[in-house]
């Protein structure tokens, strides 16, 4: 008797990876580079995007935005006011509201994203420092925003998030004079969990340092696609 | 032929509710009231607890703390320095780090919590505005902390969290002069998602208004147990 042994796959994360690769293939075919932008709630992702979209990117890549939120379309409306193609993706049909985007949710939104009209898609993930880091969605690059108002200890408490990004944007530096906060401690903690990771200091509110983030986005838009 | 129809239970949330009730029965038997304290990362839960524990609660209930974190014991060490019984509960054995506490995780920590020596247990949940609101852990009361640095729109973007709490603590009001932030808009948004919910304004950093939170904790400690 012939026997075949089948090992049950790892499940949800394996399935996610398969769909993430399918997303990446679609993005590559359309010549679109994709950034997965993550942070805690209220760290300033949308304000930062508003700033860079207002001021424009070097090389003028055409930018689109996919907004992930549990409910509502507040951020999408803010971005749409800048005449940038924006697609809202709400996670609330699932289980009281999913706390992250996964590859399948992004896939379900793709028919509404005008991939032929853009060069760079920024996916603004749900505000959360845990689960978004666990699900690739087909992105070329991951960046996160952390606000100095959140304290210095966040890299130690949410290491997977800080470790999974190639760029850490430290936002709200205009508040530094008004906080008991040590930038040196934050950067030391960051170095402990993700040695050598790129970081930049800026204030989306005042505009200080925002050009560096615009330059980074433009550089991602100009990249060759990484191997799948 | 006799037929019996069995409907498959709702699954994870039903199982959670069953264990939450078992936790509550244990808390009630020990005469301990329990607060589930939630917030986004860096909103100031631990600093607020430090303040009220330093200053003491009216009626002097004996307080214990259960610290929920993905990794590490930074917050537990801060609380332990105040000579309060504190138990660390890390969620990282699960799935890259669970983004919330559930009833079973709390249950697994109970043997390490000195219930006979305390009157009030404060459970500091994982910093996250989505999933913690979906899992009861056996608490008598739920409170959340939101920081003015997070922006006015959070009640609209994370309505389940703001709706599931009986008290919303608005923290970091010392930063108000340095932010583009409308307290009126925040409170209006809060009223939209949870009409009539109690709120208080305070700064855990300066201590302004913190006595109101201490009074609320003392009042919860003095409550009769609610029906299971």
Coordinates of C-alpha atoms in Angstrom, one line a residue:
Chain A
X1 CA 0.0 0.0 0.0
X2 CA 1.3 3.4 -1.0
X3 CA 1.4 5.9 1.8
X4 CA 1.9 9.6 1.4
X5 CA 2.6 11.8 4.4
X6 CA 1.3 15.3 4.2
X7 CA 2.5 17.8 6.8
X8 CA -0.1 20.4 7.6
X9 CA 1.3 23.7 6.5
X10 CA 2.1 26.4 9.1
X11 CA -1.3 27.9 8.3
X12 CA -2.2 31.5 8.3
X13 CA 1.3 32.9 7.9
X14 CA 2.3 30.5 5.1
X15 CA -1.0 31.4 3.3
X16 CA -0.2 35.1 3.8
X17 CA 3.2 34.7 2.3
X18 CA 1.8 33.0 -0.8
X19 CA -0.7 35.9 -1.4
X20 CA 2.0 38.5 -0.6
X21 CA 4.1 37.1 -3.4
X22 CA 1.1 37.2 -5.8
X23 CA 0.7 40.9 -4.8
X24 CA 4.4 41.6 -5.4
X25 CA 4.2 39.9 -8.9
X26 CA 1.3 42.2 -9.8
X27 CA 3.1 45.3 -8.5
X28 CA 6.3 44.4 -10.4
X29 CA 4.3 43.8 -13.6
X30 CA 2.8 47.3 -13.3
X31 CA 6.2 48.8 -12.5
X32 CA 5.0 49.9 -9.1
X33 CA 7.2 49.9 -6.0
X34 CA 5.4 49.6 -2.6
X35 CA 6.1 50.9 0.9
X36 CA 4.4 49.4 3.9
X37 CA 4.2 52.3 6.4
X38 CA 3.5 51.4 10.0
X39 CA 3.3 53.0 13.5
X40 CA 1.4 53.1 16.7
X41 CA -1.9 55.0 16.6
X42 CA -1.4 58.8 16.4
X43 CA 2.4 58.7 15.6
X44 CA 1.8 60.9 12.6
X45 CA 1.9 58.7 9.5
X46 CA -0.9 60.6 7.7
X47 CA 0.5 64.1 8.6
X48 CA 3.9 63.0 7.3
X49 CA 2.4 61.7 4.0
X50 CA 0.4 65.0 3.6
X51 CA 3.7 66.9 4.0
X52 CA 5.7 65.0 1.5
X53 CA 2.9 64.8 -1.0
X54 CA 2.4 68.6 -0.7
X55 CA 6.0 69.3 -1.2
X56 CA 6.5 66.6 -3.9
X57 CA 9.2 63.9 -4.4
X58 CA 12.4 64.2 -6.3
X59 CA 12.1 62.7 -9.8
X60 CA 8.3 63.3 -9.5
X61 CA 7.2 59.7 -9.2
X62 CA 3.5 59.3 -9.4
X63 CA 2.3 58.3 -5.9
X64 CA -0.8 56.4 -4.8
X65 CA -1.9 55.7 -1.2
X66 CA -3.8 52.7 0.2
X67 CA -5.3 53.6 3.6
X68 CA -5.8 50.8 6.1
X69 CA -8.1 51.6 9.0
X70 CA -10.4 49.6 11.2
X71 CA -13.3 52.0 10.4
X72 CA -13.9 55.3 8.7
X73 CA -12.1 57.2 5.9
X74 CA -10.7 60.2 7.8
X75 CA -7.1 59.7 6.6
X76 CA -8.2 58.9 3.0
X77 CA -10.1 62.1 2.8
X78 CA -7.1 64.1 4.0
X79 CA -4.9 62.5 1.4
X80 CA -7.5 62.8 -1.4
X81 CA -7.6 66.5 -0.8
X82 CA -4.1 66.6 -2.2
X83 CA -5.3 65.1 -5.5
X84 CA -3.5 61.9 -5.0
X85 CA -5.2 58.6 -5.9
X86 CA -6.2 57.0 -2.6
X87 CA -8.0 53.8 -1.8
X88 CA -9.6 53.1 1.5
X89 CA -9.4 49.6 3.0
X90 CA -11.4 49.0 6.2
X91 CA -10.7 46.0 8.3
X92 CA -13.9 46.0 10.4
X93 CA -15.8 43.2 8.6
X94 CA -13.5 40.8 10.4
X95 CA -13.7 39.8 14.1
X96 CA -14.5 43.1 15.7
X97 CA -12.0 44.9 13.4
X98 CA -8.7 43.4 12.3
X99 CA -5.7 45.1 14.0
X100 CA -3.5 44.9 10.9
X101 CA -3.5 44.6 7.1
X102 CA -2.6 41.2 5.7
X103 CA -1.8 40.2 2.1
X104 CA -5.3 39.0 1.3
X105 CA -6.9 42.3 2.5
X106 CA -4.5 44.2 0.3
X107 CA -5.2 41.9 -2.6
X108 CA -8.9 42.5 -2.2
X109 CA -8.3 46.2 -2.6
X110 CA -6.0 46.0 -5.7
X111 CA -8.8 46.2 -8.3
X112 CA -9.5 49.7 -6.8
X113 CA -5.9 50.8 -7.0
X114 CA -4.9 52.5 -10.3
X115 CA -1.6 50.6 -10.6
X116 CA -1.0 51.7 -14.2
X117 CA -1.2 55.4 -13.2
X118 CA 1.3 55.3 -10.3
X119 CA 5.0 54.5 -9.7
X120 CA 4.9 54.2 -5.9
X121 CA 2.2 52.9 -3.7
X122 CA 2.3 53.8 0.0
X123 CA 0.3 51.5 2.2
X124 CA -0.6 53.1 5.4
X125 CA -1.2 50.2 7.8
X126 CA -3.5 50.1 10.8
X127 CA -2.0 51.9 13.8
X128 CA -0.5 49.1 15.9
X129 CA 3.0 48.1 16.9
X130 CA 2.4 44.3 17.0
X131 CA 0.6 42.4 14.3
X132 CA 1.3 44.6 11.2
X133 CA 4.9 43.5 11.5
X134 CA 3.9 39.8 11.2
X135 CA 2.2 40.1 7.8
X136 CA 4.0 40.9 4.6
X137 CA 1.6 42.4 2.1
X138 CA 3.8 42.3 -1.0
X139 CA 5.8 45.5 -0.2
X140 CA 9.3 46.4 -1.5
X141 CA 10.2 48.3 1.7
X142 CA 9.0 48.7 5.2
X143 CA 9.2 51.9 7.2
X144 CA 7.8 52.9 10.6
X145 CA 7.1 56.1 12.3
X146 CA 7.6 56.5 16.1
X147 CA 6.7 59.6 18.0
X148 CA 9.0 61.0 20.7
X149 CA 5.8 61.4 22.8
X150 CA 5.6 57.6 23.1
X151 CA 8.7 57.3 25.2
X152 CA 12.2 55.8 24.7
X153 CA 11.3 52.2 25.6
X154 CA 9.2 51.2 22.6
X155 CA 11.9 49.4 20.6
X156 CA 12.4 47.1 23.6
X157 CA 8.7 46.5 24.1
X158 CA 7.8 45.9 20.4
X159 CA 11.1 44.6 19.0
X160 CA 9.6 42.7 16.0
X161 CA 8.2 45.9 14.6
X162 CA 11.4 47.9 15.0
X163 CA 13.4 44.9 13.6
X164 CA 11.2 44.4 10.5
X165 CA 11.7 47.9 9.1
X166 CA 14.6 49.2 7.0
X167 CA 13.8 52.8 8.1
X168 CA 12.7 54.2 11.5
X169 CA 11.3 57.7 11.3
X170 CA 11.4 59.5 14.7
X171 CA 8.6 62.1 14.5
X172 CA 7.4 65.1 16.6
X173 CA 10.9 66.3 17.4
X174 CA 9.3 69.7 17.9
X175 CA 8.0 68.4 21.2
X176 CA 11.4 67.4 22.6
X177 CA 11.8 70.6 24.7
X178 CA 8.5 69.8 26.4
X179 CA 9.0 66.1 27.3
X180 CA 11.1 64.1 29.7
X181 CA 12.6 62.2 26.8
X182 CA 16.1 61.1 25.9
X183 CA 16.7 60.8 22.2
X184 CA 20.0 59.1 23.1
X185 CA 18.2 56.4 25.0
X186 CA 15.7 55.9 22.2
X187 CA 18.4 55.5 19.6
X188 CA 20.4 53.2 22.0
X189 CA 17.3 51.0 22.4
X190 CA 16.8 51.0 18.6
X191 CA 20.4 50.0 18.1
X192 CA 20.0 47.1 20.5
X193 CA 17.0 45.6 18.6
X194 CA 18.0 46.5 15.1
X195 CA 21.7 47.3 14.9
X196 CA 22.6 49.7 12.1
X197 CA 19.0 50.4 10.9
X198 CA 18.6 53.7 9.2
X199 CA 16.7 56.4 11.1
X200 CA 15.8 60.0 10.6
X201 CA 14.6 62.7 12.9
X202 CA 11.8 65.0 11.8
X203 CA 8.7 66.9 12.6
X204 CA 5.8 66.4 10.3
X205 CA 4.1 69.3 12.0
X206 CA 6.8 72.0 11.5
X207 CA 8.2 70.3 8.3
X208 CA 11.7 70.1 9.8
X209 CA 13.6 67.1 8.3
X210 CA 10.7 66.0 6.2
X211 CA 12.7 66.3 3.0
X212 CA 14.8 63.3 4.1
X213 CA 11.7 61.2 4.1
X214 CA 10.6 62.5 0.7
X215 CA 14.1 61.6 -0.6
X216 CA 13.8 58.1 0.8
X217 CA 10.4 57.5 -0.8
X218 CA 11.8 58.8 -4.1
X219 CA 14.7 56.4 -3.8
X220 CA 12.4 53.5 -3.2
X221 CA 10.3 54.5 -6.2
X222 CA 13.5 54.4 -8.3
X223 CA 14.7 51.0 -7.1
X224 CA 14.8 47.9 -9.3
X225 CA 12.4 45.3 -7.9
X226 CA 14.0 43.1 -5.4
X227 CA 13.9 39.4 -6.1
X228 CA 10.5 37.9 -5.1
Chain B
X1 CA -34.4 8.3 14.0
X2 CA -33.5 10.8 16.6
X3 CA -31.5 13.7 15.4
X4 CA -29.7 16.3 17.4
X5 CA -28.5 19.5 15.9
X6 CA -25.3 20.9 17.4
X7 CA -24.3 24.4 16.4
X8 CA -20.6 25.0 16.4
X9 CA -19.9 27.6 19.0
X10 CA -18.6 31.0 18.0
X11 CA -15.2 29.7 18.9
X12 CA -12.5 31.8 20.3
X13 CA -14.6 34.6 21.8
X14 CA -17.0 32.2 23.4
X15 CA -14.2 30.2 24.9
X16 CA -12.6 33.5 26.1
X17 CA -15.9 34.5 27.8
X18 CA -16.1 31.2 29.7
X19 CA -12.6 31.6 31.1
X20 CA -13.2 35.3 31.9
X21 CA -16.1 34.2 34.0
X22 CA -13.9 31.7 35.8
X23 CA -11.3 34.4 36.5
X24 CA -14.1 36.7 37.8
X25 CA -15.3 34.0 40.1
X26 CA -11.8 33.6 41.5
X27 CA -11.4 37.4 41.9
X28 CA -14.8 37.7 43.7
X29 CA -13.9 34.8 46.0
X30 CA -10.8 36.6 47.0
X31 CA -12.6 39.9 47.4
X32 CA -10.5 41.5 44.7
X33 CA -11.9 44.1 42.3
X34 CA -10.1 44.2 38.9
X35 CA -9.5 47.0 36.4
X36 CA -8.5 46.4 32.8
X37 CA -6.4 49.4 31.8
X38 CA -5.8 49.9 28.1
X39 CA -4.3 52.4 25.7
X40 CA -2.2 52.8 22.5
X41 CA 1.6 52.3 23.0
X42 CA 3.1 55.2 24.9
X43 CA -0.1 56.9 26.1
X44 CA 1.2 56.8 29.6
X45 CA -0.5 54.0 31.5
X46 CA 2.6 53.1 33.5
X47 CA 3.5 56.6 34.4
X48 CA -0.1 57.2 35.5
X49 CA 0.0 54.1 37.7
X50 CA 3.4 55.2 39.2
X51 CA 1.9 58.5 40.1
X52 CA -1.3 57.2 41.8
X53 CA 0.6 54.4 43.6
X54 CA 3.2 56.9 44.9
X55 CA 0.5 59.3 46.2
X56 CA -1.8 56.5 47.5
X57 CA -5.5 55.8 47.1
X58 CA -8.3 57.0 49.4
X59 CA -9.3 54.3 51.9
X60 CA -5.9 52.7 51.3
X61 CA -6.9 49.6 49.3
X62 CA -4.0 47.2 48.8
X63 CA -3.2 47.3 45.1
X64 CA -1.5 44.8 42.9
X65 CA -0.5 45.1 39.3
X66 CA -0.4 42.6 36.4
X67 CA 1.7 43.9 33.6
X68 CA 1.0 42.7 30.1
X69 CA 3.7 43.2 27.5
X70 CA 4.8 41.4 24.3
X71 CA 8.4 41.2 25.7
X72 CA 10.4 42.4 28.6
X73 CA 9.6 43.6 32.1
X74 CA 10.5 47.3 31.9
X75 CA 7.1 48.4 33.3
X76 CA 6.9 45.7 35.9
X77 CA 10.3 46.9 37.2
X78 CA 9.1 50.5 37.4
X79 CA 6.0 49.4 39.4
X80 CA 8.0 47.0 41.7
X81 CA 10.2 49.9 42.7
X82 CA 7.1 51.3 44.5
X83 CA 6.9 48.2 46.6
X84 CA 3.6 47.1 45.0
X85 CA 3.1 43.4 44.2
X86 CA 3.6 43.1 40.5
X87 CA 3.4 40.2 38.1
X88 CA 4.8 40.2 34.6
X89 CA 2.8 38.5 31.8
X90 CA 4.6 38.3 28.5
X91 CA 2.6 37.4 25.3
X92 CA 5.6 36.6 23.1
X93 CA 5.3 32.8 23.2
X94 CA 2.3 33.1 20.9
X95 CA 2.5 33.8 17.1
X96 CA 5.2 36.4 17.0
X97 CA 3.8 38.1 20.1
X98 CA 0.1 38.4 20.9
X99 CA -1.2 42.0 20.6
X100 CA -3.5 41.7 23.6
X101 CA -4.2 39.9 26.8
X102 CA -7.0 37.3 26.8
X103 CA -8.8 35.6 29.7
X104 CA -6.6 32.4 29.4
X105 CA -3.3 34.4 29.5
X106 CA -4.6 36.2 32.6
X107 CA -5.7 32.8 34.1
X108 CA -2.2 31.4 33.5
X109 CA -0.8 34.3 35.5
X110 CA -3.1 34.0 38.5
X111 CA -1.1 31.5 40.5
X112 CA 1.6 34.2 40.6
X113 CA -0.7 37.0 41.8
X114 CA -1.1 37.3 45.6
X115 CA -4.9 37.7 45.5
X116 CA -5.2 37.2 49.3
X117 CA -3.0 40.2 49.9
X118 CA -4.7 42.8 47.7
X119 CA -8.0 44.5 47.3
X120 CA -7.6 45.8 43.8
X121 CA -5.7 44.4 40.8
X122 CA -4.9 46.7 37.9
X123 CA -4.2 44.8 34.7
X124 CA -2.1 46.9 32.4
X125 CA -2.9 45.5 29.0
X126 CA -0.6 45.4 25.9
X127 CA -0.5 48.8 24.2
X128 CA -3.0 48.5 21.3
X129 CA -6.3 50.2 20.5
X130 CA -7.9 47.3 18.7
X131 CA -7.8 43.7 20.0
X132 CA -7.6 44.3 23.8
X133 CA -11.1 45.7 23.6
X134 CA -12.4 42.4 22.1
X135 CA -11.3 40.1 25.0
X136 CA -12.7 40.4 28.5
X137 CA -10.3 39.0 31.1
X138 CA -12.6 38.9 34.1
X139 CA -12.4 42.6 35.0
X140 CA -15.0 44.6 37.0
X141 CA -14.2 47.8 35.1
X142 CA -12.4 48.9 32.0
X143 CA -10.6 52.2 31.6
X144 CA -8.4 53.5 28.8
X145 CA -5.8 56.2 28.5
X146 CA -5.5 58.4 25.4
X147 CA -2.8 60.9 24.9
X148 CA -3.5 64.3 23.4
X149 CA -0.4 63.8 21.3
X150 CA -2.3 61.0 19.4
X151 CA -4.7 63.5 17.8
X152 CA -8.5 64.1 18.0
X153 CA -9.6 61.4 15.6
X154 CA -8.8 58.3 17.6
X155 CA -12.4 57.6 19.0
X156 CA -13.6 57.6 15.3
X157 CA -10.8 55.3 14.2
X158 CA -10.9 52.8 17.1
X159 CA -14.6 53.0 18.2
X160 CA -14.8 49.6 19.9
X161 CA -12.0 50.5 22.3
X162 CA -13.6 53.9 23.2
X163 CA -17.0 52.3 23.5
X164 CA -15.9 49.4 25.7
X165 CA -14.6 51.5 28.5
X166 CA -16.5 53.2 31.3
X167 CA -13.8 55.8 31.8
X168 CA -11.6 57.6 29.3
X169 CA -8.5 59.3 30.7
X170 CA -7.2 62.1 28.5
X171 CA -3.5 62.3 29.4
X172 CA -0.5 64.6 28.6
X173 CA -2.6 67.8 28.8
X174 CA 0.6 69.6 29.7
X175 CA 1.5 69.3 26.0
X176 CA -1.7 71.1 24.8
X177 CA 0.1 74.5 24.3
X178 CA 2.6 72.8 22.0
X179 CA 0.2 70.8 19.8
X180 CA -2.3 71.6 17.0
X181 CA -5.0 69.8 19.0
X182 CA -8.6 70.6 19.8
X183 CA -9.8 69.2 23.1
X184 CA -13.3 70.1 22.0
X185 CA -13.0 68.0 18.9
X186 CA -11.6 65.0 20.8
X187 CA -14.5 65.2 23.4
X188 CA -17.0 65.6 20.6
X189 CA -15.7 62.5 18.8
X190 CA -15.8 60.6 22.1
X191 CA -19.4 61.6 22.7
X192 CA -20.2 60.4 19.2
X193 CA -19.0 56.9 19.8
X194 CA -19.8 56.5 23.5
X195 CA -22.4 59.1 24.6
X196 CA -22.2 60.1 28.2
X197 CA -19.0 58.2 29.0
X198 CA -17.0 59.5 31.9
X199 CA -13.7 61.2 31.1
X200 CA -11.0 63.1 33.0
X201 CA -8.2 65.3 31.9
X202 CA -4.8 65.0 33.5
X203 CA -1.1 65.0 33.1
X204 CA 0.7 62.0 34.6
X205 CA 3.9 63.9 34.1
X206 CA 3.1 67.0 36.1
X207 CA 0.5 65.3 38.4
X208 CA -2.2 67.7 37.4
X209 CA -5.6 66.0 37.7
X210 CA -4.1 62.6 38.8
X211 CA -6.1 62.6 42.0
X212 CA -9.3 62.1 40.1
X213 CA -7.9 58.9 38.7
X214 CA -6.8 57.8 42.1
X215 CA -10.3 58.5 43.4
X216 CA -11.8 56.4 40.6
X217 CA -9.6 53.5 41.4
X218 CA -10.4 53.7 45.1
X219 CA -14.1 53.8 44.2
X220 CA -13.8 50.6 42.0
X221 CA -11.9 48.9 44.9
X222 CA -14.9 49.7 47.2
X223 CA -17.6 48.4 44.8
X224 CA -19.7 45.4 45.4
X225 CA -18.9 42.8 42.8
X226 CA -21.2 43.2 39.8
X227 CA -23.2 40.1 38.8
X228 CA -21.2 37.6 36.8

